[in-house]
PDB file of C-alpha atoms in Angstrom:
ATOM      1  CA  MET Z1001      92.323 102.479  73.737  1.00  0.00           C
ATOM      2  CA  ILE Z1002      92.624 100.705  77.120  1.00  0.00           C
ATOM      3  CA  CYS Z1003      94.292 103.698  78.746  1.00  0.00           C
ATOM      4  CA  ASP Z1004      91.365 105.981  77.841  1.00  0.00           C
ATOM      5  CA  SER Z1005      88.728 103.578  79.154  1.00  0.00           C
ATOM      6  CA  LEU Z1006      90.758 102.890  82.313  1.00  0.00           C
ATOM      7  CA  ARG Z1007      91.252 106.619  82.858  1.00  0.00           C
ATOM      8  CA  ASP Z1008      87.544 107.316  82.423  1.00  0.00           C
ATOM      9  CA  SER Z1009      86.578 104.481  84.789  1.00  0.00           C
ATOM     10  CA  VAL Z1010      89.077 105.503  87.454  1.00  0.00           C
ATOM     11  CA  LEU Z1011      88.155 109.180  87.309  1.00  0.00           C
ATOM     12  CA  SER Z1012      84.465 108.333  87.709  1.00  0.00           C
ATOM     13  CA  LEU Z1013      85.156 106.398  90.946  1.00  0.00           C
ATOM     14  CA  LEU Z1014      87.618 108.729  92.694  1.00  0.00           C
ATOM     15  CA  ASP Z1015      84.942 110.442  94.781  1.00  0.00           C
ATOM     16  CA  GLN Z1016      83.984 107.084  96.345  1.00  0.00           C
ATOM     17  CA  LEU Z1017      87.084 104.883  96.377  1.00  0.00           C
ATOM     18  CA  SER Z1018      90.810 105.149  97.061  1.00  0.00           C
ATOM     19  CA  LEU Z1019      92.388 103.683  93.927  1.00  0.00           C
ATOM     20  CA  ILE Z1020      96.072 103.093  93.232  1.00  0.00           C
ATOM     21  CA  PRO Z1021      97.950 101.758  90.195  1.00  0.00           C
ATOM     22  CA  VAL Z1022      99.422  98.284  90.621  1.00  0.00           C
ATOM     23  CA  SER Z1023     101.427  95.834  88.557  1.00  0.00           C
ATOM     24  CA  SER Z1024      99.363  93.367  86.566  1.00  0.00           C
ATOM     25  CA  LYS Z1025     102.094  90.764  87.193  1.00  0.00           C
ATOM     26  CA  ASP Z1026     102.160  90.679  90.992  1.00  0.00           C
ATOM     27  CA  LYS Z1027      99.448  93.152  92.090  1.00  0.00           C
ATOM     28  CA  ARG Z1028     102.006  95.284  93.970  1.00  0.00           C
ATOM     29  CA  PRO Z1029     101.697  99.072  93.910  1.00  0.00           C
ATOM     30  CA  LEU Z1030     103.789 100.673  91.183  1.00  0.00           C
ATOM     31  CA  ALA Z1031     106.467 102.063  93.499  1.00  0.00           C
ATOM     32  CA  SER Z1032     107.887 104.474  90.945  1.00  0.00           C
ATOM     33  CA  LEU Z1033     104.520 106.277  90.847  1.00  0.00           C
ATOM     34  CA  MET Z1034     103.937 106.399  94.603  1.00  0.00           C
ATOM     35  CA  PRO Z1035     104.816 109.456  96.699  1.00  0.00           C
ATOM     36  CA  VAL Z1036     107.901 109.562  98.918  1.00  0.00           C
ATOM     37  CA  ASN Z1037     107.164 109.117 102.630  1.00  0.00           C
ATOM     38  CA  ASP Z1038     108.650 112.080 104.519  1.00  0.00           C
ATOM     39  CA  LYS Z1039     109.575 109.911 107.519  1.00  0.00           C
ATOM     40  CA  THR Z1040     111.160 106.945 105.761  1.00  0.00           C
ATOM     41  CA  GLY Z1041     112.323 108.531 102.507  1.00  0.00           C
ATOM     42  CA  LYS Z1042     110.858 105.544 100.637  1.00  0.00           C
ATOM     43  CA  ARG Z1043     108.063 105.459  98.108  1.00  0.00           C
ATOM     44  CA  GLY Z1044     104.848 103.840  99.300  1.00  0.00           C
ATOM     45  CA  TRP Z1045     101.091 103.663  98.945  1.00  0.00           C
ATOM     46  CA  GLU Z1046     100.271 104.106 102.654  1.00  0.00           C
ATOM     47  CA  VAL Z1047      99.238 107.762 102.198  1.00  0.00           C
ATOM     48  CA  TYR Z1048      96.228 106.480 100.250  1.00  0.00           C
ATOM     49  CA  GLN Z1049      94.946 104.716 103.373  1.00  0.00           C
ATOM     50  CA  SER Z1050      93.914 108.128 104.691  1.00  0.00           C
ATOM     51  CA  ARG Z1051      93.281 110.134 101.510  1.00  0.00           C
ATOM     52  CA  ARG Z1052      92.126 109.384  98.007  1.00  0.00           C
ATOM     53  CA  ALA Z1053      94.355 110.064  95.018  1.00  0.00           C
ATOM     54  CA  ALA Z1054      93.212 113.173  93.185  1.00  0.00           C
ATOM     55  CA  GLY Z1055      92.153 113.104  89.563  1.00  0.00           C
ATOM     56  CA  GLN Z1056      95.273 115.054  88.601  1.00  0.00           C
ATOM     57  CA  GLU Z1057      97.456 112.395  90.260  1.00  0.00           C
ATOM     58  CA  TRP Z1058      95.801 109.727  88.119  1.00  0.00           C
ATOM     59  CA  VAL Z1059      96.148 111.790  84.959  1.00  0.00           C
ATOM     60  CA  GLY Z1060      99.851 112.170  85.796  1.00  0.00           C
ATOM     61  CA  TRP Z1061     100.309 108.480  86.523  1.00  0.00           C
ATOM     62  CA  LEU Z1062      98.629 107.471  83.281  1.00  0.00           C
ATOM     63  CA  GLY Z1063     100.842 109.928  81.404  1.00  0.00           C
ATOM     64  CA  GLN Z1064     104.047 108.508  82.940  1.00  0.00           C
ATOM     65  CA  TYR Z1065     103.396 104.789  82.805  1.00  0.00           C
ATOM     66  CA  PRO Z1066     101.128 102.385  80.914  1.00  0.00           C
ATOM     67  CA  VAL Z1067      98.951 101.568  83.951  1.00  0.00           C
ATOM     68  CA  ASP Z1068      96.777  98.540  83.198  1.00  0.00           C
ATOM     69  CA  CYS Z1069      95.736  97.376  86.651  1.00  0.00           C
ATOM     70  CA  VAL Z1070      94.109  99.166  89.601  1.00  0.00           C
ATOM     71  CA  ALA Z1071      93.743  98.252  93.273  1.00  0.00           C
ATOM     72  CA  VAL Z1072      91.169  99.561  95.737  1.00  0.00           C
ATOM     73  CA  VAL Z1073      92.385 100.561  99.200  1.00  0.00           C
ATOM     74  CA  CYS Z1074      89.698  99.238 101.540  1.00  0.00           C
ATOM     75  CA  GLY Z1075      88.300 100.773 104.706  1.00  0.00           C
ATOM     76  CA  GLY Z1076      87.049 104.205 105.648  1.00  0.00           C
ATOM     77  CA  VAL Z1077      88.923 105.994 102.873  1.00  0.00           C
ATOM     78  CA  SER Z1078      86.878 103.981 100.352  1.00  0.00           C
ATOM     79  CA  SER Z1079      83.457 104.624 101.860  1.00  0.00           C
ATOM     80  CA  GLY Z1080      83.873 101.694 104.281  1.00  0.00           C
ATOM     81  CA  LEU Z1081      84.492  99.119 101.559  1.00  0.00           C
ATOM     82  CA  VAL Z1082      85.276  95.608 102.807  1.00  0.00           C
ATOM     83  CA  VAL Z1083      86.600  92.922 100.456  1.00  0.00           C
ATOM     84  CA  ILE Z1084      86.604  89.201 101.080  1.00  0.00           C
ATOM     85  CA  ASP Z1085      89.078  87.487  98.773  1.00  0.00           C
ATOM     86  CA  PHE Z1086      88.959  83.751  98.189  1.00  0.00           C
ATOM     87  CA  ASP Z1087      91.915  82.082  96.520  1.00  0.00           C
ATOM     88  CA  VAL Z1088      91.190  78.613  95.228  1.00  0.00           C
ATOM     89  CA  SER Z1089      93.960  76.211  94.444  1.00  0.00           C
ATOM     90  CA  SER Z1090      93.658  74.410  91.121  1.00  0.00           C
ATOM     91  CA  SER Z1091      94.281  71.170  93.024  1.00  0.00           C
ATOM     92  CA  VAL Z1092      90.997  71.495  94.950  1.00  0.00           C
ATOM     93  CA  VAL Z1093      88.408  69.029  93.705  1.00  0.00           C
ATOM     94  CA  THR Z1094      84.722  69.370  94.489  1.00  0.00           C
ATOM     95  CA  ALA Z1095      82.149  66.652  94.171  1.00  0.00           C
TER      96      ALA Z1095
END
């Protein structure tokens, strides 16, 4: 089952990376699963820029919603991870 393999993969990486569930359609954080910001009263993923989600949070998320896509929060919270993302348009032609 995809949920079991995703859960096992996520749980094995939580001590190194800050991982959050995102939509497979638009790669946005799943707002309904994110915590409420005390200052704004809105749900958001920003808390995971300074702390990693705990294993119990992930178990809860996977129990509430069919999470099928994960994002890594880069920077110090993820052991200094830096990502360089290249988007290539299908109209680009190389010789």
